[in-house]
Short mmCIF file of C-alpha atoms and ligand atoms in Angstrom, two decimals:
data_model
loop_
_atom_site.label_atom_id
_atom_site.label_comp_id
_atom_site.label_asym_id
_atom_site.label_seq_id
_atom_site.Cartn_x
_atom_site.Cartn_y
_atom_site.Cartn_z
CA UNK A 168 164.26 18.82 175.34
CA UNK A 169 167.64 18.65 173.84
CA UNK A 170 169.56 21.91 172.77
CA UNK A 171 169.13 23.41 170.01
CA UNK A 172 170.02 26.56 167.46
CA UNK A 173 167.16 27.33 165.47
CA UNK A 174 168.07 30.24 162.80
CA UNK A 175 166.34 30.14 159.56
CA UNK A 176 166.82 32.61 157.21
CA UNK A 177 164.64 32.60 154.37
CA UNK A 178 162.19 35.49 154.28
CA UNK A 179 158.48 34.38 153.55
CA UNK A 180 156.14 36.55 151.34
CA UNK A 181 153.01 35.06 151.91
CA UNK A 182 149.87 35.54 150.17
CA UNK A 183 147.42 36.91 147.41
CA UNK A 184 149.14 38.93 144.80
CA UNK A 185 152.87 38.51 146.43
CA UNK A 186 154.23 37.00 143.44
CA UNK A 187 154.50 40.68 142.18
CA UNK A 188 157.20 41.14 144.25
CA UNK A 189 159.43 38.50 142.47
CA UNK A 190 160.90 41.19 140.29
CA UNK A 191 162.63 43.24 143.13
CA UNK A 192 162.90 40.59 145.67
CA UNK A 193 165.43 39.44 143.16
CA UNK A 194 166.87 42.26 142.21
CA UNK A 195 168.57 42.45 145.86
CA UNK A 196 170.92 39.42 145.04
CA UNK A 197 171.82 40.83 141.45
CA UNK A 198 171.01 41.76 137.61
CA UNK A 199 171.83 38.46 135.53
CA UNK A 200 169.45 35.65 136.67
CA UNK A 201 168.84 32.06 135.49
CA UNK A 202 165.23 30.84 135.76
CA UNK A 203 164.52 27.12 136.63
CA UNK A 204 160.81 25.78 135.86
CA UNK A 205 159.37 22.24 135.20
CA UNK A 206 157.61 21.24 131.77
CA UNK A 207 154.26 22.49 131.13
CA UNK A 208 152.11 23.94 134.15
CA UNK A 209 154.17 27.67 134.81
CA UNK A 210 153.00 28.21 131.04
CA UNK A 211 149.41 26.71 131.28
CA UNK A 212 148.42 28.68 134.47
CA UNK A 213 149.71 31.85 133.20
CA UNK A 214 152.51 32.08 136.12
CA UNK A 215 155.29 32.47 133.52
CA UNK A 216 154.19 35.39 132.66
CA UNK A 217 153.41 36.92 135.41
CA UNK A 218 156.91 36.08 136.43
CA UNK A 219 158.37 37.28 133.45
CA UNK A 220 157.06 40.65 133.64
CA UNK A 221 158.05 41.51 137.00
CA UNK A 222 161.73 40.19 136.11
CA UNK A 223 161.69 42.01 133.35
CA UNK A 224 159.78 45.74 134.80
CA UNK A 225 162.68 45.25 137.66
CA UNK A 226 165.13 45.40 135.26
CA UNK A 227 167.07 41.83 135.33
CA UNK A 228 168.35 39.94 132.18
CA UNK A 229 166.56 36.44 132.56
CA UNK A 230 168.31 33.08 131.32
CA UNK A 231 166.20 29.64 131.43
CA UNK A 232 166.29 26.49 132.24
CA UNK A 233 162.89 24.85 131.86
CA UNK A 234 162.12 21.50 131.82
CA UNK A 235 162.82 20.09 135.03
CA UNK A 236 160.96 16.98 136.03
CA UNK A 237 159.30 15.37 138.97
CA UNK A 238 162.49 13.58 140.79
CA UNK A 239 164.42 15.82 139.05
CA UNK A 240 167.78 14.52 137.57
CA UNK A 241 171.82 15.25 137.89
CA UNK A 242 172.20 15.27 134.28
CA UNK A 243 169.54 17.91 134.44
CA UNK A 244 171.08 20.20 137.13
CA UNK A 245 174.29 20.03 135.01
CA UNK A 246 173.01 21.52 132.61
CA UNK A 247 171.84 24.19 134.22
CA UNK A 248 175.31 24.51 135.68
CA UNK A 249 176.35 24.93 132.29
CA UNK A 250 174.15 27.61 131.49
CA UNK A 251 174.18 29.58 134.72
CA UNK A 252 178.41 29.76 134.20
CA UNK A 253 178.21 31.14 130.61
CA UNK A 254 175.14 33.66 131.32
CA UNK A 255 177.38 34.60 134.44
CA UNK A 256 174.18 34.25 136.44
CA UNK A 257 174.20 36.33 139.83
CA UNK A 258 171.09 34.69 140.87
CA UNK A 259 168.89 31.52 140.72
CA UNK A 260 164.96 31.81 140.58
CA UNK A 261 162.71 28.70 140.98
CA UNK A 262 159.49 28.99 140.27
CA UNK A 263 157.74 25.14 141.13
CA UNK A 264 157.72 22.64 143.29
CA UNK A 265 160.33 20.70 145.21
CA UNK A 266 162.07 19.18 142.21
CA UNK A 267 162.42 22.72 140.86
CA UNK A 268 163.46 24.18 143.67
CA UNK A 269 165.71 21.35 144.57
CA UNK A 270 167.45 21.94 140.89
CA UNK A 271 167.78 25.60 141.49
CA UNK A 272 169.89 24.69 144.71
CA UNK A 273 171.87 22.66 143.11
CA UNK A 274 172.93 24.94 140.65
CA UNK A 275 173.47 27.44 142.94
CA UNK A 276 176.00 25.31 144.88
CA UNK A 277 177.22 23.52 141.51
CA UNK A 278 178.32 26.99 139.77
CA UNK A 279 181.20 28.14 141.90
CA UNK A 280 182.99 24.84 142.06
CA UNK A 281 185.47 22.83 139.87
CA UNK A 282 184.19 19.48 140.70
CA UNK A 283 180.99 17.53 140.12
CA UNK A 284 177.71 19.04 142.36
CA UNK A 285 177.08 15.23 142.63
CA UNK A 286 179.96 15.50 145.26
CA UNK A 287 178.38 16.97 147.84
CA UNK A 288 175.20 14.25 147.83
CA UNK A 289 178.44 12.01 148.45
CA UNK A 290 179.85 13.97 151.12
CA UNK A 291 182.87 13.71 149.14
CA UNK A 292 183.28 18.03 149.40
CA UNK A 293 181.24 19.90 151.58
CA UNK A 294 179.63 23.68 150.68
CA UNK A 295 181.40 26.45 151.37
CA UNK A 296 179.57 28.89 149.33
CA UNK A 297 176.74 28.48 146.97
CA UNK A 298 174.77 31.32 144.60
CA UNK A 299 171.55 33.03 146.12
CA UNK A 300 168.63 30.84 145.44
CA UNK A 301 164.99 32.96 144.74
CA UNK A 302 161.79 30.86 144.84
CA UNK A 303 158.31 30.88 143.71
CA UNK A 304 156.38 28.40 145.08
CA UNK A 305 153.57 27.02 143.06
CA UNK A 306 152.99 23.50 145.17
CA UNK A 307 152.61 23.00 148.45
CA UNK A 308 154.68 19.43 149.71
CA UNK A 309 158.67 19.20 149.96
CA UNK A 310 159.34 22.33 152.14
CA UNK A 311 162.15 22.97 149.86
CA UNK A 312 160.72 27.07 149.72
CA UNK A 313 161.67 27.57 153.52
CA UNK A 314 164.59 24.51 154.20
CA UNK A 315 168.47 23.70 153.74
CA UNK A 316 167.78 20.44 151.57
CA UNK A 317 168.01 19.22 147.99
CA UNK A 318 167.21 15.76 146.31
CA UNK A 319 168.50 14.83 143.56
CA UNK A 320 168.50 11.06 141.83
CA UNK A 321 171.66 10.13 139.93
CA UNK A 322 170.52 8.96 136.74
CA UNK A 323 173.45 6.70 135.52
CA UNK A 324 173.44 5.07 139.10
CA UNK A 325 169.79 5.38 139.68
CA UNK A 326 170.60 6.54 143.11
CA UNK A 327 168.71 9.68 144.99
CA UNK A 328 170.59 11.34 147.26
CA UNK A 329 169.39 13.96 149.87
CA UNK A 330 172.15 16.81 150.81
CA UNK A 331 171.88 20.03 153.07
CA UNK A 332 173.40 22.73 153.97
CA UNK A 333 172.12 26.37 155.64
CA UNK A 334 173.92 28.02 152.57
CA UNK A 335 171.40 26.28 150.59
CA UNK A 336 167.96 27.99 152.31
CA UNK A 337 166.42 30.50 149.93
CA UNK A 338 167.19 34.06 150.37
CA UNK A 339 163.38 34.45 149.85
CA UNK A 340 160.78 32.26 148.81
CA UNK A 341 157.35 33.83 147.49
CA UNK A 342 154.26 31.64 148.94
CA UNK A 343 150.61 33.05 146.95
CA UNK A 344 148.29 29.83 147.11
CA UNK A 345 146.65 31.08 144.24
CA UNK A 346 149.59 29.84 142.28
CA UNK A 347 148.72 25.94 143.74
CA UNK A 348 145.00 26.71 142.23
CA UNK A 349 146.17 24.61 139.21
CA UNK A 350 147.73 21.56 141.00
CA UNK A 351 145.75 18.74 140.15
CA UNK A 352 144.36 16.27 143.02
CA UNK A 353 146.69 13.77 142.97
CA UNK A 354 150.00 16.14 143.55
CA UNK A 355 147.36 17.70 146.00
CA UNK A 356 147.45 14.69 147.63
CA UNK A 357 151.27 13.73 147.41
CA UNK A 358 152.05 17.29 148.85
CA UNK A 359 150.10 16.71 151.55
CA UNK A 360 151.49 13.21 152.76
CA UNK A 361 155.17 14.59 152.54
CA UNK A 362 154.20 17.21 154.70
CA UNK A 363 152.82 14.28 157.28
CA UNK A 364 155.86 12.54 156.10
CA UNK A 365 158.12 14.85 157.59
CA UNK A 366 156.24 15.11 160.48
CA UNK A 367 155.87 12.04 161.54
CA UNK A 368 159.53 10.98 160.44
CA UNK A 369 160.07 13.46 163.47
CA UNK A 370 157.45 12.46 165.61
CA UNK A 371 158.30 8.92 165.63
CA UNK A 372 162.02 8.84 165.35
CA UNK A 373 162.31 11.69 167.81
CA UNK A 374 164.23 9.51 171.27
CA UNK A 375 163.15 12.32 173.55
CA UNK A 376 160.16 11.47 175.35
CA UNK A 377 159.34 14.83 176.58
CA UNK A 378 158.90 17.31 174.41
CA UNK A 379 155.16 18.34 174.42
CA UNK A 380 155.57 21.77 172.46
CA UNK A 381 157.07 20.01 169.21
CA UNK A 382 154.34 17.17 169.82
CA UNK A 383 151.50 19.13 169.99
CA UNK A 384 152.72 21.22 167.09
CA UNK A 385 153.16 18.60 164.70
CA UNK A 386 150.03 16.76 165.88
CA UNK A 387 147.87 20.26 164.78
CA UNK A 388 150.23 19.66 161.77
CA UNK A 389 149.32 16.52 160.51
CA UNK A 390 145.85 17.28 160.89
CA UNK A 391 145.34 20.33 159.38
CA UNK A 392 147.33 18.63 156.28
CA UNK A 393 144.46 16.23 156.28
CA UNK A 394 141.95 18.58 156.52
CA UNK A 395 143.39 21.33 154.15
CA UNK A 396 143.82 18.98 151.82
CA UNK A 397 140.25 17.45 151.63
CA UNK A 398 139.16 21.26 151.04
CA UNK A 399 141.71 21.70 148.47
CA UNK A 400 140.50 18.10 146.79
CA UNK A 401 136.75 19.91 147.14
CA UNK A 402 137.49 22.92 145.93
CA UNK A 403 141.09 23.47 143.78
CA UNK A 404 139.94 27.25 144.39
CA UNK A 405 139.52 27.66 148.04
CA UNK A 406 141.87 29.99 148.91
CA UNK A 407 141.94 29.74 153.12
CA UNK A 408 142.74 25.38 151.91
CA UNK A 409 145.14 26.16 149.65
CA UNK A 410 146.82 28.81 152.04
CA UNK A 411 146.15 26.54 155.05
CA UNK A 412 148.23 23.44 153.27
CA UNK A 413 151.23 25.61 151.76
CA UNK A 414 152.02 26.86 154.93
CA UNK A 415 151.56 23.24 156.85
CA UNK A 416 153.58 22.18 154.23
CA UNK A 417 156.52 25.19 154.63
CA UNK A 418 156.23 24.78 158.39
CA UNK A 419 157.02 20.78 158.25
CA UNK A 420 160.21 20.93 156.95
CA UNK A 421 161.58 24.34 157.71
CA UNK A 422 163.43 23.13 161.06
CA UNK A 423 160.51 24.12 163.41
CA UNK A 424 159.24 21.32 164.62
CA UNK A 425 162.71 19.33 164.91
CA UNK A 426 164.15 22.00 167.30
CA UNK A 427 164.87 20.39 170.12
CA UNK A 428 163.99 16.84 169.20
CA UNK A 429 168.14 15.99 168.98
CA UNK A 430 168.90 14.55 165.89
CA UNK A 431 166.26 12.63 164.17
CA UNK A 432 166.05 10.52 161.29
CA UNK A 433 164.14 9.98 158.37
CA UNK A 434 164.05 5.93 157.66
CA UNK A 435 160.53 6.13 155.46
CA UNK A 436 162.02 8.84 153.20
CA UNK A 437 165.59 6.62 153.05
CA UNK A 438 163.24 3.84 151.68
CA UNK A 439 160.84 5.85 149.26
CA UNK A 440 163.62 7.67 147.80
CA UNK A 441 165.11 4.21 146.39
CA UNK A 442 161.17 3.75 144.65
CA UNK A 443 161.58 7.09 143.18
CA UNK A 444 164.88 6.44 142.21
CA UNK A 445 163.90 3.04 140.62
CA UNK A 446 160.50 3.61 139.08
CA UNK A 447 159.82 7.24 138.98
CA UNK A 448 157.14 7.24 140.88
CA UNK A 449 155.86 10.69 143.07
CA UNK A 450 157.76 11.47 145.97
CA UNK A 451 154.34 11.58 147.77
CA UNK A 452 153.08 8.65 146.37
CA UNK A 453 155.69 6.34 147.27
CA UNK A 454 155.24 8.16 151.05
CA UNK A 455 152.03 7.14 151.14
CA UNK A 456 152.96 3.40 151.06
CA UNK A 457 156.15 3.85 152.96
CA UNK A 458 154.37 5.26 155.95
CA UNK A 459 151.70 2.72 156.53
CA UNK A 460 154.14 -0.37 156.16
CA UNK A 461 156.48 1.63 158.48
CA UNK A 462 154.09 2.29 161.22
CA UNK A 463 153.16 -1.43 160.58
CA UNK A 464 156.39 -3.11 161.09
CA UNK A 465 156.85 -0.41 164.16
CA UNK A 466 153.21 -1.04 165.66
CA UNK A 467 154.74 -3.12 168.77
CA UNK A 468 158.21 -0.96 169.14
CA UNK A 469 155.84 1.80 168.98
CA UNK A 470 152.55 1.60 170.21
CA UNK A 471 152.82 3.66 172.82
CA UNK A 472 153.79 6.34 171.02
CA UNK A 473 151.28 5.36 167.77
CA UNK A 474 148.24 5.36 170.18
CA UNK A 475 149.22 8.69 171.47
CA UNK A 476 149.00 10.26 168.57
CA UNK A 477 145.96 8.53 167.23
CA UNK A 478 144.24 9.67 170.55
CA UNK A 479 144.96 13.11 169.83
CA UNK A 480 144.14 13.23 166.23
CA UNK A 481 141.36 10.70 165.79
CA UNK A 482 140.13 10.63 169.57
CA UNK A 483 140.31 7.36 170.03
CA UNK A 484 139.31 6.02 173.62
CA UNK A 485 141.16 2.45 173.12
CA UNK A 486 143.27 2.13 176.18
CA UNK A 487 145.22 -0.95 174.88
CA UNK A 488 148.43 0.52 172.94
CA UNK A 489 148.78 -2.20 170.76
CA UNK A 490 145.10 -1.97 169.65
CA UNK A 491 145.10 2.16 169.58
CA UNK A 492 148.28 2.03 167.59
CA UNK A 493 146.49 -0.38 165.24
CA UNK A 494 143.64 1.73 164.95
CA UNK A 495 145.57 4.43 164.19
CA UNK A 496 146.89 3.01 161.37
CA UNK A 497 143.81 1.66 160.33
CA UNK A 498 142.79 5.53 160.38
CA UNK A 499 145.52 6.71 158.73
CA UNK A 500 144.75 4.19 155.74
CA UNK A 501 141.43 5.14 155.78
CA UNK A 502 142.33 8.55 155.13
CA UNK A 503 145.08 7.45 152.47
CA UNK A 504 142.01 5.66 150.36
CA UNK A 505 139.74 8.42 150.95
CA UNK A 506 141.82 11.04 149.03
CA UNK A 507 143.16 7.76 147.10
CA UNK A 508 146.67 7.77 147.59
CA UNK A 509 148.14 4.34 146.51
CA UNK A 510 148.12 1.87 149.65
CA UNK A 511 150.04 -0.87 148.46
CA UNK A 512 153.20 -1.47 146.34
CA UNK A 513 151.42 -2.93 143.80
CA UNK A 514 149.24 -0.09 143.65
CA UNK A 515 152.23 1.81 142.64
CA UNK A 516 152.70 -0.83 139.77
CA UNK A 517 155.72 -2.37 141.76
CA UNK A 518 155.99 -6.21 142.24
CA UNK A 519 156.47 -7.95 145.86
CA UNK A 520 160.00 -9.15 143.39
CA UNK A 521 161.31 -6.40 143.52
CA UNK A 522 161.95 -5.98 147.15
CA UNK A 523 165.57 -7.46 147.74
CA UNK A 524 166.14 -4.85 144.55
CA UNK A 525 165.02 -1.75 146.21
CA UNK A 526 166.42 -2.92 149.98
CA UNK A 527 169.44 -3.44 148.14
CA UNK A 528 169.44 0.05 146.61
CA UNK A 529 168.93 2.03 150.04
CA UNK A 530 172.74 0.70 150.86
CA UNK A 531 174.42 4.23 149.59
CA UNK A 532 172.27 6.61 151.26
CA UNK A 533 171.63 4.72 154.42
CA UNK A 534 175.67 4.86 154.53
CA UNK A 535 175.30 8.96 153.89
CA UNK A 536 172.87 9.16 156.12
CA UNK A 537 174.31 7.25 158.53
CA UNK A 538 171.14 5.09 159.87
CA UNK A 539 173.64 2.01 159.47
CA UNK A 540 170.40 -0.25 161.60
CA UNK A 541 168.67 0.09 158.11
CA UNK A 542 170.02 -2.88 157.01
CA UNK A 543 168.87 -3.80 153.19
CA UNK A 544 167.19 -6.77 155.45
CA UNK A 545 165.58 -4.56 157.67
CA UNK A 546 164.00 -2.41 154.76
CA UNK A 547 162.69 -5.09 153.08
CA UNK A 548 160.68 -6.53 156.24
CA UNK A 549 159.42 -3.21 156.40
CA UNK A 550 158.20 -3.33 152.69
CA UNK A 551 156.66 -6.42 153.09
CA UNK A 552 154.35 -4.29 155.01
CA UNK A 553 153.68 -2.31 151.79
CA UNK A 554 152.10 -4.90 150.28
CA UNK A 555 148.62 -6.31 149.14
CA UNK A 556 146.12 -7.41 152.09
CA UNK A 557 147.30 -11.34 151.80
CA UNK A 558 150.81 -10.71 151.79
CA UNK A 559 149.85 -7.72 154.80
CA UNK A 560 148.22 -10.24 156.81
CA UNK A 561 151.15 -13.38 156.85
CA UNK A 562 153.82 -10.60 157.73
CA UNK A 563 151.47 -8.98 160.26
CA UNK A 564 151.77 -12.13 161.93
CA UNK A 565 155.63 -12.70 161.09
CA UNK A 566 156.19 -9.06 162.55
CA UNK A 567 154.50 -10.15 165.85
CA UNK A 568 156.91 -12.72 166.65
CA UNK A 569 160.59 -10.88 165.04
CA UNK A 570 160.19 -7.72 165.93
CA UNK A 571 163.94 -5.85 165.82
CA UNK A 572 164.11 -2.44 168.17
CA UNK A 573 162.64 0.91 168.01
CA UNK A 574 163.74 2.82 164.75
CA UNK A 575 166.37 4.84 163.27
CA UNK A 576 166.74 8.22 164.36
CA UNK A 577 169.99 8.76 166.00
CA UNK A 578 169.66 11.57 168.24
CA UNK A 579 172.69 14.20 169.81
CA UNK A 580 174.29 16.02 166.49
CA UNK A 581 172.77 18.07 164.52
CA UNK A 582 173.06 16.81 161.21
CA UNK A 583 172.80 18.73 157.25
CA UNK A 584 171.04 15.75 155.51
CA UNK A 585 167.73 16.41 153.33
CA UNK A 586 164.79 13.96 153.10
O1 LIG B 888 156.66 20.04 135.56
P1 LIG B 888 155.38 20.79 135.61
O2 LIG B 888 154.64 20.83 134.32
O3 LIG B 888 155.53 22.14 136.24
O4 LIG B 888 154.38 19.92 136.58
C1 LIG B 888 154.67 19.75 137.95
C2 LIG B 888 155.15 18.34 138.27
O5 LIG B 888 154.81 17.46 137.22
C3 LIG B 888 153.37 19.84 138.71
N1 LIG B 888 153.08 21.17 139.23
C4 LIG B 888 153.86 21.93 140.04
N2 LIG B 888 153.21 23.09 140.34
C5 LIG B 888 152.01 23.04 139.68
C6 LIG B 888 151.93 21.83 138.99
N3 LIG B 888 150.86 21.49 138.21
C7 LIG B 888 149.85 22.37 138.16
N4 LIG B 888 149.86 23.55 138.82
C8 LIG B 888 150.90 23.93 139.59
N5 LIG B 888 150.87 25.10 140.26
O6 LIG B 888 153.50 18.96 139.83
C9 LIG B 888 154.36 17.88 139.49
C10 LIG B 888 155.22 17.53 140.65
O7 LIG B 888 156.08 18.63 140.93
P2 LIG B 888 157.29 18.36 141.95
O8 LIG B 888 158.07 19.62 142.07
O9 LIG B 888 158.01 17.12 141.54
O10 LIG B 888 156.53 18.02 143.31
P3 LIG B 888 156.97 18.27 144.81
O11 LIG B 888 156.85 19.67 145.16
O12 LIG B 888 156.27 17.24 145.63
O13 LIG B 888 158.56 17.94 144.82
C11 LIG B 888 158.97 16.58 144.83
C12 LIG B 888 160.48 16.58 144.89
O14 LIG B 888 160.90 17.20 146.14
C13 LIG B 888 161.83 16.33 146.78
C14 LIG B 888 161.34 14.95 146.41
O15 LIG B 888 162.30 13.97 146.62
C15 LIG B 888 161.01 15.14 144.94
O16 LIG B 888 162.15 14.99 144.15
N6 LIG B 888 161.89 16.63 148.23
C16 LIG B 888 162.62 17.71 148.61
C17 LIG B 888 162.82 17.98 149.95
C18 LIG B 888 163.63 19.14 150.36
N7 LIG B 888 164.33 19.79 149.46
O17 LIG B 888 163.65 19.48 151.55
C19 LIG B 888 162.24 17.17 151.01
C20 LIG B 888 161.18 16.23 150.56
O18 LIG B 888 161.10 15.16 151.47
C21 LIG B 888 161.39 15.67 149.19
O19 LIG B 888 162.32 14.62 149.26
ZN1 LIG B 889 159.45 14.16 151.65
#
């Protein structure tokens, strides 16, 4: 187990009725607050108000800055910039998901600098202060609520850029899983396979061999995301799912289960965030195909490691690695179509084309991120794993023969960067 410091300091409310406490949680950080939301669902499930009214009965003045979308946008954050400098905002609440959150943070660390927020995703200036950042959470996936990170996608260069930094975390984030009641079934979905995402990013990346504490942990992880979320897609109402996946989904990406693991990387979200970026698609959605071609074009490099964890989540007795790995990712698609996630680039509406195009746009962060072995040729043999069954099974075989090493995932510095 490598060293590690883990210190996280966002305080968790957690639970029925906590969103109450909004009001004088924020009150702490100051009077004059900017609100960030998304379009249309904090109005439709009543939450604005709710929010409102404890803002208001603790005495703050409330700006806003609605409208933020799913991969939310620089132009966007700027904005809010804008508006957070001339209502002399003290504090930023989010109440969302990831993108909103995500926004919030960068207006926090965008209002007390000169020069363009976009500057940090660049590491072209790093933080040294940023706003206190207040969030309501109201879907369970990014682990924004409890985590250092913020995404953002560059809309002139149609680039989307992960940055963190521990100024970023949340001062407090407010977790009641009756405000993920409303999410519909398909962001159900996408929350819960960025929550495996992340853990798997870790679990497979991760070059320390021996760390059964973190493995365990995230194994319990990723299956209690599967299983939460099959309640949740049951039931929208079922309070012990909904609780049981926010808090999977918190715990994933909150530095937990990385402690120790050296410094890992995340190659699958370096590739989906280039679909995002591109075609707008779900964060989670575009997981869902990144991790299956991933674990395919990894099956040999990996198998050891695959079958492992498909023994321990799926029980499988196979005591060939190569075949357990395979039928763990058989299981894992199996899963995917059950709570129909999209499988395949095309199901995502993206031709087999465009793959030099989206290799070719993973240059800039790869460089950021520093996972230089991500070579645009590298991601696109990977995404020719993403694709239909016919074009699966010729680069099955193709991957057989030119494999290249084990994956990205430098380990030995800590590292600030934000799937
Ligand atoms: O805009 P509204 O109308 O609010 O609708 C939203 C949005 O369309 C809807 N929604 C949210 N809460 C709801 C709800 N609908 C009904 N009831 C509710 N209670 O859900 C849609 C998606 O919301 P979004 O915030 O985009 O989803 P998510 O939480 O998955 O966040 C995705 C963003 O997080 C980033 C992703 O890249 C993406 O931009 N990530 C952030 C990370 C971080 N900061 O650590 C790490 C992750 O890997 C990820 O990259
Ligand atoms: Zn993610």
């Amino acid at each position: 187990m490598h060293n590690f410091v883990f210190h996280n300091p966002t305080k968790i409310l957690f639970g029925q009725g906590t969103l109450e406490a909004i009001g004088p949680e924020t009150r702490i950080w100051g009077k004059r607050i900017l609100l960030v939301y998304g379009r249309s669902s904090l109005r439709r499930n009543g939450l604005y108000d709710q929010i409102l009214a404890s803002l208001r009965t603790a005495g703050l003045e409330v700006a806003e800055h609605g409208g933020v979308r799913a991969n939310p946008l620089l132009s966007h954050a700027r904005q809010g910039i804008r508006e957070a400098r001339a209502r002399q905002a003290e504090v930023i609440v989010a109440a969302g998901g990831g993108s909103v959150i995500d926004t919030a943070k960068a207006i926090a660390a965008g209002v007390p600098v000169e020069h363009d927020v976009w500057k940090f995703f660049t590491g072209k200036k790093s933080l040294k202060t940023a706003l206190p950042v207040i969030t309501v959470l109201t879907l369970a996936a990014s682990g924004s609520e409890m985590n250092s990170g913020m995404v953002l996608t560059n809309d002139a260069t149609r680039e989307k850029f992960g940055f963190g930094h521990r100024l970023l975390h949340p001062k407090t984030s407010i977790l009641d899983p009756q405000a993920t009641y409303t999410v519909p079934p398909d962001h159900t979905v996408f929350g819960a396979v960025d929550a495996i995402s992340h853990l798997l990013e870790f679990y497979l990346t991760a070059a320390d061999p021996d760390i059964p504490v973190q493995d365990r942990m995230m194994e319990g992880l990723v299956e209690n995301s599967m299983t939460a979320c099959r309640r949740c897609l049951r039931d929208p109402r079922d309070y012990s799912g909904r609780a049981n996946l926010m808090w999977t989904a918190t715990l994933a990406l909150n530095g937990l289960t990385a402690a120790g693991l050296g410094r890992v990387g995340f190659p699958m979200h370096l590739i989906e965030h280039s679909l995002s970026a591109l075609y707008d698609i779900p964060h989670g959605a575009g997981m869902a195909v990144i991790l299956l071609g991933w674990l395919r074009a990894h099956r040999t490099a990996l198998a050891h490691r695959i079958a492992g964890l498909g023994r321990r989540l799926f029980r499988l007795t196979e005591s060939d690695p190569l075949l357990a790995a395979d039928q763990t990712i058989a299981r894992f698609a199996d899963w995917l179509a059950d709570v129909k996630a999209p499988l395949t680039l095309a199901d995502l509406g993206i031709a087999a084309a465009e793959i030099p195009h989206i290799a070719d746009n993973t240059r800039g962060l790869a460089r950021i991120w520093r996972l230089a072995e991500y070579s645009p040729e590298r991601v696109a043999s990977i995404l020719l794993h993403c694709l239909g069954s016919d074009g699966q099974q010729t680069t099955m075989n193709r991957s057989n023969t030119s494999h290249q090493g084990a994956p990205g995932g430098q380990c030995g510095e800590e590292s600030d960067i934000s799937p």
